[in-house]
Amino acid sequence: SVSLSTPLPGIPKPVFASVDGQEKYETKITTLENGLKVASQNKFGQFCTVGILVNSGSRHEAKYPSGIAHFLEKLSFSSTAQFESKDEILLTLEKHGGICDCQTSRDTTMYAVSAEVKGLDTVVNLLSDAVLQPRLLDEEIEMTRMAVRFELEDLNMRPDPEPLLTEMIHAAAYRGNTVGLPRFCPPENVEKIDRKLLHKYLQSYYCPQRMVLAGVGVEHEQLVQCARKYLLNVKPVWGASTPANVDKSVAQYTGGIVKMVKDMSDVSLGPTPIPELTHIMIGLESCSFLEDDFIPFAVLNMMMGGGGSFSAGGPGKGMFTRLYLNVLNRHHWMYNATSYHHSYEDSGLLCIHASADPRQVREMVEIITREFIQMTGTAGEVRLSFCPSFVIDPRLISGVLRSEVVIVGDIKRVTTKMLRSKPAVAALGDLTELPSYEDIQAALSSKDGRLPRIYRLFR
């Protein structure tokens, strides 16, 4: 018998595939003659995602009635110069297994399509038409008005108040400017927005210099060719661009409080009703995503973590973050404690959202203010939310977001700087027990984060 390890005569020597795990997909960027940027990152697969991102959002509506970005999001992928209706667009995408979506934020609008790679030409043609040649018919605008009204009603009725609180905290933090302007169309502006106003806005903001055609899972040169074909010498339906009219305001952090007294007792009725809760969000100014301190703030946000008290799942879902260990595990009456980090090109906001029974609002606020003060403490003792077994070395936090090393001192430094800013506060629900803004500010300026004591003669 021949040993299995002995090569058989006449059989060629096998060549084995090897994987070094170091394959990197580089991001390639090309700027066209009209200023439009084309960015891509290739990856293996049959499908690709391609989108046009526009530097346009609710922060740019200072000279316009608020709500234009909200309307444009709802009007996206409706009839265009080439396509008679939304249905025709969807049928065209269906041939390539594709789907489309549009999302707006405070500073960016994204029109995106996911489809088979072989349909790339069709996809870029469709995106160009949807962004630059929308018909904006009267009936489409009227349907959008109905959709916006419904969304505004839903925003005030839904059991999850997070979108509404996020709107309120931005209004408090950046009162009346840039990212503090309403992201959702105010009810009084629904009738004001028409085709003429939309065209005036689009003339200023939907110009090639403010756009990026981005693709994942595509060959860069192929994407550049499609961009040249469909986005280079195209005249938009609203005529020549007027980028000189762009609002260049820089975000001015003001701090402040926005309160909404609301009956939350019947928000979610049914067999398992959600109890009546008061929701509080407290935020402080962080930094823009262009600054080096963005990384320490992102690590800090991950360390704070948190979630709902009834969140399912194990430690990998963040059970070892500070807001779980220090708040939800110790104070069982707390319904929620979650950290959020909103970052923009010129400012940022790190905030904690908490909810509890209306009678315990004062105690809940003090727990949040104490957590903010304790952020300056020992970062090294905290386990990061993404891996329960990974304990941060007291000297450094390494390699979790970028290759740079984030020193624990960085966390302490950025937190100390953040605590010097005026707090932004959003409060929703029964606010009888809500401390005054001045008391919250005093707590965040103290050594231990405690609210000033109040003495009552009668209880």
Short mmCIF file of C-alpha atoms in Angstrom, two decimals:
data_model
loop_
_atom_site.label_atom_id
_atom_site.label_comp_id
_atom_site.label_asym_id
_atom_site.label_seq_id
_atom_site.Cartn_x
_atom_site.Cartn_y
_atom_site.Cartn_z
CA SER A 1 0.00 0.00 0.00
CA VAL A 2 1.18 3.52 -0.83
CA SER A 3 1.20 6.20 1.85
CA LEU A 4 -1.32 8.98 1.22
CA SER A 5 1.44 11.53 1.81
CA THR A 6 3.53 10.16 -1.07
CA PRO A 7 2.91 11.91 -4.44
CA LEU A 8 1.53 9.59 -7.11
CA PRO A 9 3.70 9.13 -10.19
CA GLY A 10 2.60 11.10 -13.27
CA ILE A 11 0.27 13.38 -11.31
CA PRO A 12 1.15 17.11 -11.46
CA LYS A 13 2.06 18.79 -8.20
CA PRO A 14 -1.05 20.48 -6.74
CA VAL A 15 -1.19 24.27 -6.43
CA PHE A 16 -3.24 25.41 -3.46
CA ALA A 17 -5.04 28.74 -3.21
CA SER A 18 -3.95 30.90 -0.33
CA VAL A 19 -5.74 33.71 1.47
CA ASP A 20 -3.69 36.24 3.37
CA GLY A 21 -6.73 38.13 4.68
CA GLN A 22 -5.07 41.41 3.75
CA GLU A 23 -7.03 42.17 0.57
CA LYS A 24 -8.06 45.81 0.68
CA TYR A 25 -10.52 47.59 -1.53
CA GLU A 26 -9.17 51.07 -2.11
CA THR A 27 -11.47 54.07 -2.50
CA LYS A 28 -10.77 55.81 -5.80
CA ILE A 29 -11.86 59.40 -6.50
CA THR A 30 -12.02 61.28 -9.81
CA THR A 31 -13.23 64.88 -10.27
CA LEU A 32 -14.95 65.63 -13.58
CA GLU A 33 -14.55 68.91 -15.50
CA ASN A 34 -17.83 70.27 -14.10
CA GLY A 35 -16.72 69.71 -10.48
CA LEU A 36 -18.72 66.52 -9.82
CA LYS A 37 -16.74 63.92 -7.89
CA VAL A 38 -16.88 60.19 -8.69
CA ALA A 39 -15.92 57.90 -5.80
CA SER A 40 -15.90 54.11 -5.83
CA GLN A 41 -14.78 51.06 -3.92
CA ASN A 42 -14.78 47.74 -5.72
CA LYS A 43 -15.73 44.47 -4.04
CA PHE A 44 -16.44 41.00 -5.27
CA GLY A 45 -20.10 40.27 -6.00
CA GLN A 46 -22.92 40.37 -8.53
CA PHE A 47 -24.64 43.42 -7.04
CA CYS A 48 -23.57 47.02 -6.62
CA THR A 49 -24.93 50.07 -4.82
CA VAL A 50 -24.63 53.41 -6.58
CA GLY A 51 -25.88 56.77 -5.39
CA ILE A 52 -25.77 60.49 -5.98
CA LEU A 53 -25.09 62.38 -2.76
CA VAL A 54 -25.84 66.09 -2.67
CA ASN A 55 -24.50 68.58 -0.15
CA SER A 56 -28.04 69.70 0.62
CA GLY A 57 -30.27 69.30 3.65
CA SER A 58 -32.44 71.10 6.17
CA ARG A 59 -29.44 73.14 7.43
CA HIS A 60 -29.38 74.97 4.07
CA GLU A 61 -32.96 76.28 4.34
CA ALA A 62 -32.21 79.51 6.25
CA LYS A 63 -33.41 81.69 3.33
CA TYR A 64 -36.33 79.38 2.46
CA PRO A 65 -39.39 78.00 4.25
CA SER A 66 -38.22 74.95 6.25
CA GLY A 67 -39.35 71.62 4.80
CA ILE A 68 -37.90 71.70 1.26
CA ALA A 69 -35.48 68.81 1.92
CA HIS A 70 -38.36 66.83 3.46
CA PHE A 71 -40.46 67.43 0.32
CA LEU A 72 -37.60 66.48 -2.04
CA GLU A 73 -37.11 63.22 -0.14
CA LYS A 74 -40.78 62.32 -0.62
CA LEU A 75 -40.79 63.45 -4.28
CA SER A 76 -37.71 61.37 -5.18
CA PHE A 77 -37.93 58.80 -7.97
CA SER A 78 -41.26 60.18 -9.21
CA SER A 79 -41.82 60.97 -12.92
CA THR A 80 -38.84 62.38 -14.85
CA ALA A 81 -38.02 63.47 -18.41
CA GLN A 82 -37.46 59.80 -19.42
CA PHE A 83 -39.75 57.94 -17.04
CA GLU A 84 -43.51 58.52 -17.00
CA SER A 85 -44.06 57.46 -13.39
CA LYS A 86 -42.55 55.92 -10.28
CA ASP A 87 -43.93 52.56 -11.43
CA GLU A 88 -41.95 52.79 -14.66
CA ILE A 89 -38.78 53.50 -12.67
CA LEU A 90 -39.42 50.50 -10.43
CA LEU A 91 -40.11 48.22 -13.42
CA THR A 92 -36.87 49.36 -15.08
CA LEU A 93 -34.93 48.56 -11.90
CA GLU A 94 -36.72 45.24 -11.52
CA LYS A 95 -35.11 44.00 -14.76
CA HIS A 96 -31.76 44.30 -12.99
CA GLY A 97 -32.99 43.06 -9.60
CA GLY A 98 -32.79 46.62 -8.32
CA ILE A 99 -34.35 48.80 -5.65
CA CYS A 100 -34.14 52.58 -5.06
CA ASP A 101 -34.30 54.84 -2.03
CA CYS A 102 -33.80 58.48 -1.05
CA GLN A 103 -32.81 59.72 2.39
CA THR A 104 -32.17 63.22 3.65
CA SER A 105 -30.34 64.30 6.75
CA ARG A 106 -29.59 67.77 8.09
CA ASP A 107 -26.69 68.24 5.69
CA THR A 108 -26.91 65.57 2.94
CA THR A 109 -29.44 64.16 0.49
CA MET A 110 -28.75 60.70 -0.95
CA TYR A 111 -30.43 59.10 -3.98
CA ALA A 112 -29.34 55.45 -4.10
CA VAL A 113 -29.94 52.33 -6.18
CA SER A 114 -28.86 48.74 -5.54
CA ALA A 115 -28.86 46.49 -8.61
CA GLU A 116 -26.89 43.96 -10.64
CA VAL A 117 -23.47 45.21 -11.77
CA LYS A 118 -24.33 44.57 -15.42
CA GLY A 119 -27.12 47.16 -15.15
CA LEU A 120 -24.72 49.96 -14.12
CA ASP A 121 -25.32 52.07 -17.25
CA THR A 122 -29.10 51.94 -16.73
CA VAL A 123 -28.68 52.74 -13.02
CA VAL A 124 -26.54 55.88 -13.54
CA ASN A 125 -28.86 57.06 -16.33
CA LEU A 126 -31.85 56.62 -14.01
CA LEU A 127 -30.12 58.39 -11.09
CA SER A 128 -29.14 61.32 -13.32
CA ASP A 129 -32.71 61.65 -14.54
CA ALA A 130 -34.22 61.35 -11.04
CA VAL A 131 -31.91 64.02 -9.60
CA LEU A 132 -31.62 66.50 -12.49
CA GLN A 133 -34.83 66.02 -14.52
CA PRO A 134 -37.75 65.50 -12.10
CA ARG A 135 -41.08 66.69 -13.49
CA LEU A 136 -42.47 67.76 -10.09
CA LEU A 137 -46.05 67.60 -11.38
CA ASP A 138 -48.84 69.34 -9.45
CA GLU A 139 -50.46 66.01 -8.54
CA GLU A 140 -47.11 64.65 -7.27
CA ILE A 141 -46.61 67.73 -5.07
CA GLU A 142 -50.17 67.39 -3.74
CA MET A 143 -49.57 63.70 -2.91
CA THR A 144 -46.34 64.72 -1.18
CA ARG A 145 -48.24 67.26 0.93
CA MET A 146 -50.52 64.44 2.09
CA ALA A 147 -47.52 62.17 2.83
CA VAL A 148 -45.77 64.93 4.81
CA ARG A 149 -48.90 65.67 6.86
CA PHE A 150 -49.29 61.97 7.65
CA GLU A 151 -45.63 61.72 8.70
CA LEU A 152 -45.98 64.74 10.99
CA GLU A 153 -49.03 63.18 12.66
CA ASP A 154 -47.19 59.87 13.00
CA LEU A 155 -44.17 61.65 14.51
CA ASN A 156 -46.32 62.96 17.36
CA MET A 157 -48.20 59.70 17.94
CA ARG A 158 -45.58 56.95 17.63
CA PRO A 159 -44.50 55.10 20.82
CA ASP A 160 -40.81 55.67 20.02
CA PRO A 161 -40.16 59.39 20.66
CA GLU A 162 -36.49 59.32 19.56
CA PRO A 163 -36.97 61.12 16.18
CA LEU A 164 -39.00 63.87 17.88
CA LEU A 165 -36.46 64.23 20.72
CA THR A 166 -33.60 64.40 18.21
CA GLU A 167 -35.44 67.23 16.44
CA MET A 168 -35.97 69.00 19.80
CA ILE A 169 -32.36 68.61 21.02
CA HIS A 170 -31.00 70.07 17.76
CA ALA A 171 -33.43 73.01 18.07
CA ALA A 172 -32.17 73.57 21.63
CA ALA A 173 -28.46 73.15 20.82
CA TYR A 174 -28.38 75.29 17.66
CA ARG A 175 -31.27 77.69 18.23
CA GLY A 176 -32.51 79.08 14.90
CA ASN A 177 -29.44 78.23 12.81
CA THR A 178 -28.01 75.53 10.48
CA VAL A 179 -28.41 72.05 12.01
CA GLY A 180 -30.95 73.48 14.49
CA LEU A 181 -33.42 74.26 11.69
CA PRO A 182 -36.37 71.81 11.43
CA ARG A 183 -35.57 68.59 9.60
CA PHE A 184 -39.29 67.84 9.19
CA CYS A 185 -41.54 70.31 7.37
CA PRO A 186 -43.44 72.48 9.91
CA PRO A 187 -47.25 72.14 9.40
CA GLU A 188 -47.59 75.83 8.47
CA ASN A 189 -45.14 75.39 5.54
CA VAL A 190 -46.84 72.40 3.87
CA GLU A 191 -48.96 74.60 1.57
CA LYS A 192 -46.14 77.09 0.87
CA ILE A 193 -43.85 74.63 -0.92
CA ASP A 194 -44.56 74.41 -4.66
CA ARG A 195 -42.67 73.72 -7.90
CA LYS A 196 -41.44 77.31 -8.29
CA LEU A 197 -39.92 77.35 -4.79
CA LEU A 198 -38.39 73.89 -5.26
CA HIS A 199 -36.80 74.95 -8.57
CA LYS A 200 -35.34 78.08 -6.95
CA TYR A 201 -33.77 75.95 -4.19
CA LEU A 202 -32.54 73.27 -6.61
CA GLN A 203 -30.87 75.93 -8.79
CA SER A 204 -28.63 76.90 -5.88
CA TYR A 205 -27.92 73.55 -4.24
CA TYR A 206 -28.19 70.81 -6.88
CA CYS A 207 -25.10 71.85 -8.85
CA PRO A 208 -22.27 69.43 -9.88
CA GLN A 209 -19.74 70.97 -7.47
CA ARG A 210 -21.98 69.91 -4.56
CA MET A 211 -22.51 66.33 -5.81
CA VAL A 212 -20.72 62.99 -5.53
CA LEU A 213 -21.54 59.90 -7.60
CA ALA A 214 -20.52 57.08 -5.27
CA GLY A 215 -20.45 53.36 -6.04
CA VAL A 216 -19.64 50.20 -4.11
CA GLY A 217 -19.00 46.97 -6.01
CA VAL A 218 -18.19 48.66 -9.32
CA GLU A 219 -15.09 49.21 -11.45
CA HIS A 220 -13.97 52.82 -11.03
CA GLU A 221 -13.27 53.51 -14.71
CA GLN A 222 -16.65 52.09 -15.70
CA LEU A 223 -18.39 54.39 -13.17
CA VAL A 224 -16.40 57.40 -14.44
CA GLN A 225 -17.47 56.59 -18.03
CA CYS A 226 -21.13 56.43 -16.96
CA ALA A 227 -20.74 59.73 -15.08
CA ARG A 228 -19.26 61.40 -18.18
CA LYS A 229 -22.10 60.02 -20.28
CA TYR A 230 -25.02 61.01 -18.04
CA LEU A 231 -23.79 63.74 -15.64
CA LEU A 232 -21.22 65.84 -17.46
CA ASN A 233 -23.06 68.00 -20.00
CA VAL A 234 -26.59 67.71 -18.68
CA LYS A 235 -28.75 70.80 -18.27
CA PRO A 236 -31.09 70.38 -15.29
CA VAL A 237 -34.82 70.97 -15.74
CA TRP A 238 -34.61 74.12 -13.55
CA GLY A 239 -32.00 75.76 -15.82
CA ALA A 240 -28.51 77.05 -15.08
CA SER A 241 -27.12 76.59 -11.55
CA THR A 242 -26.66 79.60 -9.26
CA PRO A 243 -24.19 78.29 -6.63
CA ALA A 244 -23.44 81.90 -5.58
CA ASN A 245 -26.72 81.85 -3.60
CA VAL A 246 -25.61 78.98 -1.34
CA ASP A 247 -25.91 79.59 2.41
CA LYS A 248 -22.44 79.21 3.94
CA SER A 249 -23.47 79.70 7.59
CA VAL A 250 -21.29 77.95 10.16
CA ALA A 251 -23.13 76.10 12.95
CA GLN A 252 -23.42 78.26 16.09
CA TYR A 253 -23.84 76.14 19.22
CA THR A 254 -26.11 78.01 21.65
CA GLY A 255 -27.31 75.44 24.18
CA GLY A 256 -30.74 75.88 25.73
CA ILE A 257 -33.91 73.93 26.46
CA VAL A 258 -36.93 72.85 24.39
CA LYS A 259 -39.89 71.46 26.35
CA MET A 260 -43.06 69.76 25.13
CA VAL A 261 -45.68 68.95 27.75
CA LYS A 262 -47.58 65.96 26.40
CA ASP A 263 -49.92 63.28 27.73
CA MET A 264 -47.97 60.04 27.16
CA SER A 265 -50.40 57.79 29.06
CA ASP A 266 -52.07 56.39 25.94
CA VAL A 267 -49.12 56.27 23.53
CA SER A 268 -49.15 52.49 23.17
CA LEU A 269 -52.30 50.77 24.36
CA GLY A 270 -53.04 47.10 23.83
CA PRO A 271 -52.35 43.75 25.50
CA THR A 272 -48.85 44.93 26.61
CA PRO A 273 -49.10 48.71 26.92
CA ILE A 274 -46.01 50.84 27.38
CA PRO A 275 -46.28 52.64 30.75
CA GLU A 276 -46.53 56.43 30.83
CA LEU A 277 -42.99 57.79 30.51
CA THR A 278 -41.25 61.15 30.52
CA HIS A 279 -38.35 61.43 28.08
CA ILE A 280 -35.29 63.59 28.65
CA MET A 281 -32.34 64.17 26.35
CA ILE A 282 -29.30 66.13 27.55
CA GLY A 283 -26.51 67.03 25.13
CA LEU A 284 -23.21 68.91 25.08
CA GLU A 285 -21.16 70.23 22.17
CA SER A 286 -18.60 67.71 20.84
CA CYS A 287 -16.77 68.39 17.54
CA SER A 288 -17.04 68.16 13.77
CA PHE A 289 -16.23 64.90 11.95
CA LEU A 290 -13.31 66.68 10.26
CA GLU A 291 -11.45 67.22 13.55
CA ASP A 292 -9.00 64.75 15.10
CA ASP A 293 -11.09 64.71 18.28
CA PHE A 294 -13.91 63.00 16.37
CA ILE A 295 -12.28 59.60 17.06
CA PRO A 296 -12.07 60.01 20.89
CA PHE A 297 -15.69 61.23 20.87
CA ALA A 298 -16.77 58.19 18.79
CA VAL A 299 -14.97 55.87 21.25
CA LEU A 300 -16.58 57.71 24.18
CA ASN A 301 -20.02 57.27 22.59
CA MET A 302 -19.38 53.51 22.19
CA MET A 303 -18.20 53.26 25.78
CA MET A 304 -21.38 54.97 27.05
CA GLY A 305 -23.61 52.76 24.82
CA GLY A 306 -26.79 51.84 26.63
CA GLY A 307 -30.23 50.94 25.31
CA GLY A 308 -33.63 49.89 26.61
CA SER A 309 -34.09 48.05 29.89
CA PHE A 310 -35.87 45.24 27.99
CA SER A 311 -33.30 44.94 25.21
CA ALA A 312 -32.94 41.31 24.15
CA GLY A 313 -29.56 39.76 23.50
CA GLY A 314 -26.31 39.12 25.32
CA PRO A 315 -23.22 41.13 26.18
CA GLY A 316 -22.40 41.70 22.52
CA LYS A 317 -25.39 44.04 22.34
CA GLY A 318 -23.72 46.44 24.73
CA MET A 319 -24.54 45.00 28.15
CA PHE A 320 -21.07 46.02 29.35
CA THR A 321 -21.30 49.70 28.40
CA ARG A 322 -21.41 52.37 31.09
CA LEU A 323 -25.09 53.21 30.70
CA TYR A 324 -25.97 49.53 31.20
CA LEU A 325 -23.60 48.94 34.12
CA ASN A 326 -24.04 52.25 35.94
CA VAL A 327 -27.63 53.10 35.11
CA LEU A 328 -29.94 50.34 33.86
CA ASN A 329 -28.45 47.61 36.07
CA ARG A 330 -28.57 49.78 39.20
CA HIS A 331 -31.79 51.73 38.70
CA HIS A 332 -34.44 49.27 37.65
CA TRP A 333 -37.13 51.95 37.34
CA MET A 334 -35.24 53.49 34.41
CA TYR A 335 -36.83 52.45 31.14
CA ASN A 336 -34.10 53.58 28.78
CA ALA A 337 -30.62 55.18 28.79
CA THR A 338 -28.86 55.55 25.44
CA SER A 339 -25.94 57.63 24.20
CA TYR A 340 -25.99 59.29 20.74
CA HIS A 341 -23.33 61.21 18.84
CA HIS A 342 -24.44 63.55 16.03
CA SER A 343 -21.51 64.98 14.09
CA TYR A 344 -21.46 67.51 11.24
CA GLU A 345 -18.81 69.28 9.18
CA ASP A 346 -18.60 72.22 11.61
CA SER A 347 -19.95 71.02 14.97
CA GLY A 348 -21.23 68.01 16.90
CA LEU A 349 -23.49 66.97 19.75
CA LEU A 350 -23.03 64.12 22.24
CA CYS A 351 -26.24 63.38 24.11
CA ILE A 352 -27.87 60.90 26.47
CA HIS A 353 -31.56 60.00 26.14
CA ALA A 354 -33.30 58.57 29.21
CA SER A 355 -36.90 57.76 30.07
CA ALA A 356 -38.71 56.86 33.29
CA ASP A 357 -41.94 57.32 35.24
CA PRO A 358 -42.89 61.04 35.44
CA ARG A 359 -42.58 60.96 39.26
CA GLN A 360 -38.88 60.10 39.02
CA VAL A 361 -37.80 62.71 36.47
CA ARG A 362 -35.64 64.71 38.89
CA GLU A 363 -33.74 61.61 39.98
CA MET A 364 -33.35 60.51 36.34
CA VAL A 365 -31.91 63.90 35.32
CA GLU A 366 -29.37 63.71 38.15
CA ILE A 367 -28.31 60.23 37.05
CA ILE A 368 -27.63 61.59 33.53
CA THR A 369 -25.70 64.64 34.79
CA ARG A 370 -23.59 62.39 37.06
CA GLU A 371 -22.80 60.11 34.11
CA PHE A 372 -21.57 63.13 32.13
CA ILE A 373 -19.27 64.17 35.00
CA GLN A 374 -18.00 60.60 35.43
CA MET A 375 -17.02 60.44 31.73
CA THR A 376 -13.79 62.20 32.74
CA GLY A 377 -12.94 59.23 35.01
CA THR A 378 -11.02 56.04 34.31
CA ALA A 379 -11.77 54.95 30.75
CA GLY A 380 -9.53 51.92 31.22
CA GLU A 381 -11.95 50.14 33.53
CA VAL A 382 -14.74 49.99 30.99
CA ARG A 383 -15.38 47.12 28.57
CA LEU A 384 -16.28 48.25 25.08
CA SER A 385 -19.75 47.37 23.81
CA PHE A 386 -18.59 45.54 20.70
CA CYS A 387 -16.79 42.75 22.56
CA PRO A 388 -17.41 41.72 26.17
CA SER A 389 -14.05 40.01 26.53
CA PHE A 390 -12.06 42.99 25.28
CA VAL A 391 -10.99 45.11 28.24
CA ILE A 392 -9.36 48.42 27.43
CA ASP A 393 -5.78 48.60 28.61
CA PRO A 394 -5.65 51.54 31.05
CA ARG A 395 -2.97 53.15 28.91
CA LEU A 396 -4.66 53.00 25.52
CA ILE A 397 -7.63 52.10 23.41
CA SER A 398 -6.29 50.83 20.13
CA GLY A 399 -7.34 49.95 16.63
CA VAL A 400 -11.10 49.91 17.06
CA LEU A 401 -12.10 52.69 14.69
CA ARG A 402 -8.98 53.65 12.76
CA SER A 403 -5.39 52.58 12.89
CA GLU A 404 -4.57 55.53 15.17
CA VAL A 405 -4.27 54.87 18.87
CA VAL A 406 -6.73 56.69 21.09
CA ILE A 407 -5.07 57.41 24.40
CA VAL A 408 -7.25 57.40 27.52
CA GLY A 409 -5.97 60.93 28.11
CA ASP A 410 -7.69 61.98 24.86
CA ILE A 411 -11.04 60.81 26.24
CA LYS A 412 -10.48 62.77 29.45
CA ARG A 413 -9.37 65.88 27.52
CA VAL A 414 -12.32 65.95 25.09
CA THR A 415 -14.80 65.27 27.91
CA THR A 416 -13.38 68.10 30.03
CA LYS A 417 -13.65 70.44 27.03
CA MET A 418 -17.21 69.23 26.30
CA LEU A 419 -18.34 69.90 29.89
CA ARG A 420 -17.44 73.59 29.46
CA SER A 421 -20.26 74.03 26.91
CA LYS A 422 -23.80 75.03 27.85
CA PRO A 423 -26.11 72.00 27.97
CA ALA A 424 -28.84 71.41 25.39
CA VAL A 425 -31.96 69.86 26.92
CA ALA A 426 -35.06 68.31 25.31
CA ALA A 427 -37.94 67.24 27.55
CA LEU A 428 -41.12 65.44 26.46
CA GLY A 429 -44.11 64.24 28.49
CA ASP A 430 -45.28 65.10 32.02
CA LEU A 431 -42.66 67.67 33.12
CA THR A 432 -43.99 68.46 36.63
CA GLU A 433 -40.81 67.14 38.29
CA LEU A 434 -38.36 68.48 35.69
CA PRO A 435 -35.53 70.50 37.31
CA SER A 436 -34.94 74.01 35.98
CA TYR A 437 -32.44 74.55 33.16
CA GLU A 438 -30.26 76.52 35.60
CA ASP A 439 -30.16 73.55 38.01
CA ILE A 440 -29.16 71.17 35.18
CA GLN A 441 -26.43 73.60 34.14
CA ALA A 442 -25.22 73.86 37.76
CA ALA A 443 -25.09 70.04 38.07
CA LEU A 444 -22.95 69.77 34.92
CA SER A 445 -20.59 72.44 36.30
CA SER A 446 -20.21 70.68 39.69
CA LYS A 447 -17.63 68.08 40.70
CA ASP A 448 -20.09 65.22 41.26
CA GLY A 449 -22.92 66.07 38.83
CA ARG A 450 -25.54 66.37 41.59
CA LEU A 451 -28.47 68.76 41.23
CA PRO A 452 -28.74 71.57 43.80
CA ARG A 453 -30.73 70.37 46.82
CA ILE A 454 -34.30 71.60 47.13
CA TYR A 455 -36.02 71.91 50.48
CA ARG A 456 -39.77 71.59 50.72
CA LEU A 457 -41.79 72.52 53.79
CA PHE A 458 -44.67 70.28 52.75
CA ARG A 459 -44.41 66.95 50.98
#
